[in-house]
mmCIF file of C-alpha atoms and ligand atoms in Angstrom:
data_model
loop_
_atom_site.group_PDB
_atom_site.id
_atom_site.type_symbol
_atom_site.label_atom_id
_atom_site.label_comp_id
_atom_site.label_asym_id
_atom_site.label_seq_id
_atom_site.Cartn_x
_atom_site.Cartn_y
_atom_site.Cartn_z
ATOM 1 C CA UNK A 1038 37.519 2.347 37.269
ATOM 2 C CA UNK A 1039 39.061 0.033 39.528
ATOM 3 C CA UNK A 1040 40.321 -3.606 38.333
ATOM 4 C CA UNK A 1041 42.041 -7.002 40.792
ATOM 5 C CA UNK A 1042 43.520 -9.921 40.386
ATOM 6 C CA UNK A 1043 42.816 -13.083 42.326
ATOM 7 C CA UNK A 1044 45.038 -11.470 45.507
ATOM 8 C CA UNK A 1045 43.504 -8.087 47.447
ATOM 9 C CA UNK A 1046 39.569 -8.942 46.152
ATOM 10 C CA UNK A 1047 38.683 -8.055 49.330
ATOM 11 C CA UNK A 1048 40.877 -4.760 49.795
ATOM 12 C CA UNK A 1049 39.983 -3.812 46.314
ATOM 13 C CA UNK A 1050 35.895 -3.834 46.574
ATOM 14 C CA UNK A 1051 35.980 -1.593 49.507
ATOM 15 C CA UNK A 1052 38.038 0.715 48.308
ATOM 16 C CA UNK A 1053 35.897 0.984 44.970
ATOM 17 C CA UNK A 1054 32.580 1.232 47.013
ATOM 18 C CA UNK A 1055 34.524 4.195 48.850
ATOM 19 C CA UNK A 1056 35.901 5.926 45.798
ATOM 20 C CA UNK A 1057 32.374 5.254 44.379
ATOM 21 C CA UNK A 1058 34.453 4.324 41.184
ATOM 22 C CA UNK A 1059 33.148 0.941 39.194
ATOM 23 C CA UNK A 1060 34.427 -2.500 40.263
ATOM 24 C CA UNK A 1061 35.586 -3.967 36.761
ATOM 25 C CA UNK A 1062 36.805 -7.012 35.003
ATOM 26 C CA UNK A 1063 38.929 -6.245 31.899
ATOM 27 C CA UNK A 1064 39.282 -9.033 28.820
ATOM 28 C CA UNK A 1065 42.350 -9.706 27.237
ATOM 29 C CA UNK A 1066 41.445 -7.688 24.394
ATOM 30 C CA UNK A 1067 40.592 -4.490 26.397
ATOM 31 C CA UNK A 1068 37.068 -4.628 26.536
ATOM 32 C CA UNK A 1069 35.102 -4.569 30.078
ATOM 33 C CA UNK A 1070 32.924 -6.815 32.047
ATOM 34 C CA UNK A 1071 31.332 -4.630 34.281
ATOM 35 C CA UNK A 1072 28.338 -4.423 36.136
ATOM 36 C CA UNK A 1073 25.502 -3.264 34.373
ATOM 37 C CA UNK A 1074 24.598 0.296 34.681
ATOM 38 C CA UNK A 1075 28.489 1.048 35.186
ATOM 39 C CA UNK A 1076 29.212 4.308 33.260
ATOM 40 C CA UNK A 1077 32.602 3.524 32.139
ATOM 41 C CA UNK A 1078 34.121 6.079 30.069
ATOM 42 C CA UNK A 1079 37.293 4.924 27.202
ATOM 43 C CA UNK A 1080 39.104 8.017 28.729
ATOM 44 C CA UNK A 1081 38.908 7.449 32.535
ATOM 45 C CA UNK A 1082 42.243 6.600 34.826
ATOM 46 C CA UNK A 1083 42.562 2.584 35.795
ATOM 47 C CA UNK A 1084 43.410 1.581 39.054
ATOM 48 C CA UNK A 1085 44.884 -1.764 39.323
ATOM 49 C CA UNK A 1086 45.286 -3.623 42.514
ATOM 50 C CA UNK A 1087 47.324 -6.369 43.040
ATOM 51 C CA UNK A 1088 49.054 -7.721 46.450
ATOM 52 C CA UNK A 1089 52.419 -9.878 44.907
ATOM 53 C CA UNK A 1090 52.636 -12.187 47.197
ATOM 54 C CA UNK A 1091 53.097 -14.923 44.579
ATOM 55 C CA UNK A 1092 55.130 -15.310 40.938
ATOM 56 C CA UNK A 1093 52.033 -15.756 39.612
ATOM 57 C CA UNK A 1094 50.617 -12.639 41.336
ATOM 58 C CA UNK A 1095 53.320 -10.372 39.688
ATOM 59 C CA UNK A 1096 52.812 -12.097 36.297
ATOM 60 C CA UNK A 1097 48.995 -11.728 36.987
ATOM 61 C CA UNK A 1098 49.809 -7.880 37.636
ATOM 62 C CA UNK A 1099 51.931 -7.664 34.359
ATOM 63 C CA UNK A 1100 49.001 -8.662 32.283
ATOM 64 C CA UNK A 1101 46.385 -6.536 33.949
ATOM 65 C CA UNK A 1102 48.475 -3.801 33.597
ATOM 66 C CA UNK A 1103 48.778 -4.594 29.438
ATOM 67 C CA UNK A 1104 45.361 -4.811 29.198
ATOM 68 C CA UNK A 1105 44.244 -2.029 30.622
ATOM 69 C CA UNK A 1106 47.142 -0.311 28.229
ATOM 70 C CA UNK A 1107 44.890 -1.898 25.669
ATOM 71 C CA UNK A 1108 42.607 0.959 26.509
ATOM 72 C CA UNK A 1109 44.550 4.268 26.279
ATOM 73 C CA UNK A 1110 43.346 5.520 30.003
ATOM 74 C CA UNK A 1111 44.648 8.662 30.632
ATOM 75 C CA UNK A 1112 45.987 7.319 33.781
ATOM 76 C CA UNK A 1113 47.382 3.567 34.894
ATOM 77 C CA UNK A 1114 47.392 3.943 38.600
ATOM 78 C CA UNK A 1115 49.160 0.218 40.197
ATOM 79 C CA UNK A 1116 48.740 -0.373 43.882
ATOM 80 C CA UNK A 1117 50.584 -2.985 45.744
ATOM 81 C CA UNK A 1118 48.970 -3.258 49.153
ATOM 82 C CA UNK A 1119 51.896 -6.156 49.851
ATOM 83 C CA UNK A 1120 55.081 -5.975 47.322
ATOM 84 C CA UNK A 1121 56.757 -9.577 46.897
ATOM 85 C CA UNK A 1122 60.588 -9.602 47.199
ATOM 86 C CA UNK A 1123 60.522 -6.037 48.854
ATOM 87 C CA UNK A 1124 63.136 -7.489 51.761
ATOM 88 C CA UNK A 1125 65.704 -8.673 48.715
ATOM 89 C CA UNK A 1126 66.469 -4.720 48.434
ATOM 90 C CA UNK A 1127 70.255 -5.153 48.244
ATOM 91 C CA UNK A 1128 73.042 -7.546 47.590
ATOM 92 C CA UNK A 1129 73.115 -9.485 50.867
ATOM 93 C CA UNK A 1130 75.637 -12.592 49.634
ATOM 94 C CA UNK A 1131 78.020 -11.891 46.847
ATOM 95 C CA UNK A 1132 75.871 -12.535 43.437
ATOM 96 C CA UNK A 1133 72.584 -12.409 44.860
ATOM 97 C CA UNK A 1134 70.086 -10.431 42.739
ATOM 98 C CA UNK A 1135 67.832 -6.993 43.498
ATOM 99 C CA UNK A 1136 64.716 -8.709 43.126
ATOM 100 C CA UNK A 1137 62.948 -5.671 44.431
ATOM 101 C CA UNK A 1138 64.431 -3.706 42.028
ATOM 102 C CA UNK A 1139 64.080 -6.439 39.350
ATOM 103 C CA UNK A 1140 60.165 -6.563 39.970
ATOM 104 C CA UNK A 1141 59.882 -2.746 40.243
ATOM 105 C CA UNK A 1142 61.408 -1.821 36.825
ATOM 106 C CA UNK A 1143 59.207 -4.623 35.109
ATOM 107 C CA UNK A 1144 56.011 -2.945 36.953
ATOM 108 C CA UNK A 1145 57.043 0.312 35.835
ATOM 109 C CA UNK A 1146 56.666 -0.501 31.858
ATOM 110 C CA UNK A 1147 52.944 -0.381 32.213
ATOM 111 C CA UNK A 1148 51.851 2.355 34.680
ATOM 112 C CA UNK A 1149 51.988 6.191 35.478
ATOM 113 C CA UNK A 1150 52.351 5.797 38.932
ATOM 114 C CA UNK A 1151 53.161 3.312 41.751
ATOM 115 C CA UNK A 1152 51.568 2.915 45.583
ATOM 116 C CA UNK A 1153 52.263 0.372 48.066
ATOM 117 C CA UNK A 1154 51.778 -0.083 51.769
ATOM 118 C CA UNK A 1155 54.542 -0.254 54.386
ATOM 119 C CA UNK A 1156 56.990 -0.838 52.142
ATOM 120 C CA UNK A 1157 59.861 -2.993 54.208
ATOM 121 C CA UNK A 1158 62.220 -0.694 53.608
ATOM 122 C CA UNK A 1159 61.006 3.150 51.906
ATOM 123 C CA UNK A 1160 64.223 2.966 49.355
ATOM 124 C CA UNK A 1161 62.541 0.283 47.221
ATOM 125 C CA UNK A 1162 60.668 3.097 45.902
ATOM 126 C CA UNK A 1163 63.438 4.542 44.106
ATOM 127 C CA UNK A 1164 63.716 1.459 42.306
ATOM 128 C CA UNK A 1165 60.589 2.156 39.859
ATOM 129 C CA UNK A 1166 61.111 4.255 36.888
ATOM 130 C CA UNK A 1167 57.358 6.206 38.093
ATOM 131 C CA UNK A 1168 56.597 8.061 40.795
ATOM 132 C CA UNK A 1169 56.206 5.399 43.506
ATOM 133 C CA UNK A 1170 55.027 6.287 47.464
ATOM 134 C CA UNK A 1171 54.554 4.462 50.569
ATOM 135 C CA UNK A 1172 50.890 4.553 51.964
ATOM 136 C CA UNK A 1173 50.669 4.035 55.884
ATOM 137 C CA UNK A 1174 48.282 1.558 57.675
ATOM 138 C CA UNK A 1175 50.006 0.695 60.456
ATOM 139 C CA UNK A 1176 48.395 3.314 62.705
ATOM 140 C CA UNK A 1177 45.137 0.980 61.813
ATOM 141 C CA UNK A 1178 46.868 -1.606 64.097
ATOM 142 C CA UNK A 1179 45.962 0.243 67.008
ATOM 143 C CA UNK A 1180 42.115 -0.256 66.636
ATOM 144 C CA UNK A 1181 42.170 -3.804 66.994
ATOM 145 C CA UNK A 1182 43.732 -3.464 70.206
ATOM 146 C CA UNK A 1183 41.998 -4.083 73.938
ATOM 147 C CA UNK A 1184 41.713 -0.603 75.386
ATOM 148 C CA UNK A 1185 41.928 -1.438 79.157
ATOM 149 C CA UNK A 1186 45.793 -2.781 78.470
ATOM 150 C CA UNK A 1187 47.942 -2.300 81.350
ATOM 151 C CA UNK A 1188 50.991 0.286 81.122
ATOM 152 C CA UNK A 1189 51.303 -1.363 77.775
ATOM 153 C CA UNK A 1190 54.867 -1.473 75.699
ATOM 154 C CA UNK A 1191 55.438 -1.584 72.073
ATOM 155 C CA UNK A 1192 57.801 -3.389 71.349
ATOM 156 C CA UNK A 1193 59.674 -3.992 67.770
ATOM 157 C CA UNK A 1194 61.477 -7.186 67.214
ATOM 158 C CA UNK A 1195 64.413 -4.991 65.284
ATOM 159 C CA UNK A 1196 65.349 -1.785 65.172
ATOM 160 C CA UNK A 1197 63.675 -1.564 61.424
ATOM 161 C CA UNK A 1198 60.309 -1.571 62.698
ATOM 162 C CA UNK A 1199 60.779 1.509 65.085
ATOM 163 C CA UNK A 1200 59.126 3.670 63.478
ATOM 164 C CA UNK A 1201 56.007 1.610 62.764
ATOM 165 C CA UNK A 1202 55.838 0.818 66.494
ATOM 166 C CA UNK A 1203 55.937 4.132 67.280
ATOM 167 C CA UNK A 1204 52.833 4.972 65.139
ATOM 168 C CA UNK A 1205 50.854 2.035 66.373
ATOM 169 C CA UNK A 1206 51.734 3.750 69.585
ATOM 170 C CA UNK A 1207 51.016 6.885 69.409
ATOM 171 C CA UNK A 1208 47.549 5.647 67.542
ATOM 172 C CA UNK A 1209 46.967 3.784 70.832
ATOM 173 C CA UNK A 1210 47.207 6.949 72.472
ATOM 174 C CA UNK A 1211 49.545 5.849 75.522
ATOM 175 C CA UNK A 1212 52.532 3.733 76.095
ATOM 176 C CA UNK A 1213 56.000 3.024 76.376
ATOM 177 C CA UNK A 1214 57.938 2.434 72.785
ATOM 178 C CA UNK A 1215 61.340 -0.029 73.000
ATOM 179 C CA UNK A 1216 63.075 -2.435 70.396
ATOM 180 C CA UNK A 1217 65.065 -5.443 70.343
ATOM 181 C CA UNK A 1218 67.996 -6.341 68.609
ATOM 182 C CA UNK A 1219 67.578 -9.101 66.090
ATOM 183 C CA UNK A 1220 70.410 -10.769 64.408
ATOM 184 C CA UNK A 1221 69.454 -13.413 61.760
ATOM 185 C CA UNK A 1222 70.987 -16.957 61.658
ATOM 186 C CA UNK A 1223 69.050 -18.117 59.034
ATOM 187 C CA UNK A 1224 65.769 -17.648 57.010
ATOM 188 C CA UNK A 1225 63.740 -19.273 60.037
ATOM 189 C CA UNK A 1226 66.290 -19.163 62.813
ATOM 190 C CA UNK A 1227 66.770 -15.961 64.565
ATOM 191 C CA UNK A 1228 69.018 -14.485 67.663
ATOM 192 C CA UNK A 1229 67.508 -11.895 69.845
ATOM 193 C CA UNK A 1230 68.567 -9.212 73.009
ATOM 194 C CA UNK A 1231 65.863 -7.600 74.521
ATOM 195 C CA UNK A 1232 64.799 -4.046 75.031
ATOM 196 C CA UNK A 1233 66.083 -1.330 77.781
ATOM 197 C CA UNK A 1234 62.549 -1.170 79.704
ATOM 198 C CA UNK A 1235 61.620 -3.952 82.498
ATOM 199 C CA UNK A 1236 58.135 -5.775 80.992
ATOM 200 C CA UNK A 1237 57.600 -7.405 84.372
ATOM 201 C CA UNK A 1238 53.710 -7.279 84.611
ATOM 202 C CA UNK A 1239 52.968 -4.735 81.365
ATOM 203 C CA UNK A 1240 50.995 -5.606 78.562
ATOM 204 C CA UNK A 1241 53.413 -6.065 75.575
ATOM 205 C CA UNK A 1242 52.048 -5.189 71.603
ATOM 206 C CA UNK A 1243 54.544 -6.688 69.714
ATOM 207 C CA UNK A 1244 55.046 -4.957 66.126
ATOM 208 C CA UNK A 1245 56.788 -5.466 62.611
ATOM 209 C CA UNK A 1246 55.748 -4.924 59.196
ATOM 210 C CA UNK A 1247 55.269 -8.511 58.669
ATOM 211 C CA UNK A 1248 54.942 -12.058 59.941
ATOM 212 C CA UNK A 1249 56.472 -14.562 57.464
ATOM 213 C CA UNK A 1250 57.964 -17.714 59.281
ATOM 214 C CA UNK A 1251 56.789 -16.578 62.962
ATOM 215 C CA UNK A 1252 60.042 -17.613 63.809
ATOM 216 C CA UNK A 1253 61.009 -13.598 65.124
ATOM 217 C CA UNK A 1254 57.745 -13.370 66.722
ATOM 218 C CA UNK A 1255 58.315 -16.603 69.042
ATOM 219 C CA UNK A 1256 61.967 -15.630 69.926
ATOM 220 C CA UNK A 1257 60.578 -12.576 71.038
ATOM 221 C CA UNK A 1258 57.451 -14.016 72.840
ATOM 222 C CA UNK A 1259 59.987 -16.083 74.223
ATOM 223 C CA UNK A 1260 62.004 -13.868 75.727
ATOM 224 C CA UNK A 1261 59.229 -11.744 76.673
ATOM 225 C CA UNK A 1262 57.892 -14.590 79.089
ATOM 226 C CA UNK A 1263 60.788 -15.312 80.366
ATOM 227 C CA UNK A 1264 60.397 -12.011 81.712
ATOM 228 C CA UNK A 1265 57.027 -11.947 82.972
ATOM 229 C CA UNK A 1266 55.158 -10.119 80.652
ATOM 230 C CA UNK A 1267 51.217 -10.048 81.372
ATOM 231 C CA UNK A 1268 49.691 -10.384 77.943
ATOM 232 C CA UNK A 1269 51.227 -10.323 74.777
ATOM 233 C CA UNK A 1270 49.641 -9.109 71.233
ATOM 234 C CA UNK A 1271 51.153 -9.529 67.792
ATOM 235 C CA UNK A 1272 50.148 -7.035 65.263
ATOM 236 C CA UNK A 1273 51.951 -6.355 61.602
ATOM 237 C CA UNK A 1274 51.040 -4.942 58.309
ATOM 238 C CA UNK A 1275 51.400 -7.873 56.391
ATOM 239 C CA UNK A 1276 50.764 -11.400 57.240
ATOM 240 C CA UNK A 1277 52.529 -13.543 55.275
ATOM 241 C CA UNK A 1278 52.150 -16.201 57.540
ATOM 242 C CA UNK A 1279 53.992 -19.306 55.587
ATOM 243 C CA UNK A 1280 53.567 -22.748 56.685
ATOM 244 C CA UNK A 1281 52.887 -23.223 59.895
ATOM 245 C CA UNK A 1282 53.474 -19.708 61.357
ATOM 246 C CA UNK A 1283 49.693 -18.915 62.530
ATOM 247 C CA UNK A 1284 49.611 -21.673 64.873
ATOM 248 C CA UNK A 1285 53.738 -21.299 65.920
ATOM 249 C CA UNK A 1286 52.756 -17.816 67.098
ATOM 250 C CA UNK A 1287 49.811 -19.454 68.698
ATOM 251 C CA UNK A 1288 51.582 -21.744 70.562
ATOM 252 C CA UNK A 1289 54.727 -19.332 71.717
ATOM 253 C CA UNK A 1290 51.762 -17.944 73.541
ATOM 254 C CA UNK A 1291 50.266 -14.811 72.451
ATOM 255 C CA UNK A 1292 46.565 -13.483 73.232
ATOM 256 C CA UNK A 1293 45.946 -12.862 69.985
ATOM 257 C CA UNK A 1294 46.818 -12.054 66.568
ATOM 258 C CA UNK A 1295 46.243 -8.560 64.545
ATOM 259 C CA UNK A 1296 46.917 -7.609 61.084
ATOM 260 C CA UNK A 1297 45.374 -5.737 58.372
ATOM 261 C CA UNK A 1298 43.735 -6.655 54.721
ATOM 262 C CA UNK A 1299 47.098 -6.397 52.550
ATOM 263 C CA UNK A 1300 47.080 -10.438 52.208
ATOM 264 C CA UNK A 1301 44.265 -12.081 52.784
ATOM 265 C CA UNK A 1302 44.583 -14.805 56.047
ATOM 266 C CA UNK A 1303 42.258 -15.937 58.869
ATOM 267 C CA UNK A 1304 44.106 -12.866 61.114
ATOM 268 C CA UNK A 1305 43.142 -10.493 58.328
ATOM 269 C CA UNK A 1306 41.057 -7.986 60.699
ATOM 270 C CA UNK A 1307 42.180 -4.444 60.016
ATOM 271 C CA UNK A 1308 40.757 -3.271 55.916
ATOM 272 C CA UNK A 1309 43.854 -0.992 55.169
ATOM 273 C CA UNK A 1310 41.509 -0.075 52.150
ATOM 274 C CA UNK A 1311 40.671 3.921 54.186
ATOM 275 C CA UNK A 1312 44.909 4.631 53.759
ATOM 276 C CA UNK A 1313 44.437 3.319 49.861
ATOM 277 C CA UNK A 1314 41.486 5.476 49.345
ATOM 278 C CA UNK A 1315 42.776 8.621 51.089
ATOM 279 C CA UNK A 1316 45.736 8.720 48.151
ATOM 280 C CA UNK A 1317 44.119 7.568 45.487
HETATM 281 C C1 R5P B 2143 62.465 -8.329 58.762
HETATM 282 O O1 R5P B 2143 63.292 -7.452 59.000
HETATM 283 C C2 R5P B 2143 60.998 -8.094 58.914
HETATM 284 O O2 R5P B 2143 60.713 -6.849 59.463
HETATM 285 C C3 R5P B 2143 60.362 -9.176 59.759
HETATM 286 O O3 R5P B 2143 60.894 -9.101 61.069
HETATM 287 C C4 R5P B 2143 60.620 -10.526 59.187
HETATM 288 O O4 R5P B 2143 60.228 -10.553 57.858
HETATM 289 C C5 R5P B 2143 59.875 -11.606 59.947
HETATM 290 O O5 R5P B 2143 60.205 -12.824 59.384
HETATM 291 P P1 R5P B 2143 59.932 -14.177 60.156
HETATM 292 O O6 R5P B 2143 58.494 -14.203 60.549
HETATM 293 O O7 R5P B 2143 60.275 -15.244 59.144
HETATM 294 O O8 R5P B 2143 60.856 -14.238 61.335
#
């Protein structure tokens, strides 16, 4: 059986239609609310979904997880299409906290094994106390894309989201793959050198694992039109989107907006719920 929270709904229904497994609501005291008809049996494995993109999402997740406990499933399966705090990994400023590793230890009390989608950096993984992997829907990217795009280039912002570019790439099926070099002033201020090959006239697909402030994505538009790029696309994995950000991309200039289904926004257009279902 497959439970939510108030994050992923969307994500979470498909991938139960898929896995033909029963959509369900469980009470506080471990009892179900299921559709009627549902043959639920007190042995089966739980799947919980849950996208953290809020405090109140991981508490949310935290008290699915205990109630489904309240059950004695042979199996507590927890999958985190977006995992809050994943970029506070290490100790960047003296005292700073591992949330990431904070948040995956408490996760870890409750479940038998971990999932999440394009992780922002794999090690976080290591940081749960259950087997934990990384599921992969950037390739889905490349679906949303025009197909008539001229001698396109993907591009990364930073050299971290290389090897996500070069997936959406080779998804695409043709292209040129290049990165900038990003160096961050501050949480929404950001410094950036462009790649090696001359975008003069190419279609550009810009890619990163997520959008949070937009303020990478318009440097890099930016720069981009400075050189005379033809079009420019933004795809990521996970829009995070705070504030303002939709419309600041917008307005750097960009044809259009892709990302998939692991938080729910207007730009929302790729399900990554086949890349769930394939693991689970
Ligand atoms: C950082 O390394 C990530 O891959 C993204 O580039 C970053 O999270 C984007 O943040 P923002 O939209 O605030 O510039």
């Amino acid at each position: 059986m497959i439970t939510c929270g108030t994050t992923a709904q969307s994500v979470t229904a498909e991938v139960a239609r898929a896995l033909e497994e029963p959509l369900v609501n469980i009470r506080a005291d471990g009892s179900i609310d299921a559709k009627e008809g549902s043959t639920i049996s007190a042995d089966e494995r739980i799947v919980i979904i849950v996208s953290t993109t809020s405090d109140r999402a991981h508490l949310e997740l935290l008290e699915l997880q205990e109630r489904a406990m309240k059950r004695d499933p042979e199996e507590v399966i927890t999958v985190l299409p977006y995992m809050g705090y994943a970029r506070q990994d290490k100790v960047f400023e003296p005292g700073e906290p591992i949330s990431s590793r904070a948040i995956a230890k408490a996760i870890s009390a409750s479940t038998d094994r971990v999932f999440t989608v394009n992780p922002h950096k794999e090690h976080v993984l290591d940081f749960f106390e259950v087997p934990a992997e990384s599921v992969d829907a950037a390739p889905r990217l490349a679906g949303a894309l025009p197909t008539d795009l001229t001698r396109p280039i993907f591009l990364s912002p930073d050299e971290g989201a290389t090897r996500i570019t070069r997936s959406v790439r080779d998804a695409y099926g043709s292209g040129t793959v290049d990165n900038f070099v990003k160096y961050r002033k501050s949480a929404t201020d950001v410094q950036m050198t462009s790649g090696e090959v001359d975008v003069s006239g190419r279609d550009i697909v810009l890619v990163d694992d997520m959008i949070s402030t937009g303020g990478t994505m318009k440097e890099a538009v930016s720069i981009l039109d400075d050189q005379n790029a033809k079009r420019i696309f933004v795809t990521c994995v996970h829009p995070v989107l705070a504030d303002k950000a939709v419309s600041k991309v917008y307005q750097a200039g960009v044809e259009d907006i892709y990302a998939t289904d692991t938080i729910d926004r207007s730009v929302s257009r790729i399900s990554s719920a086949p890349v769930i279902t394939e693991v689970l």
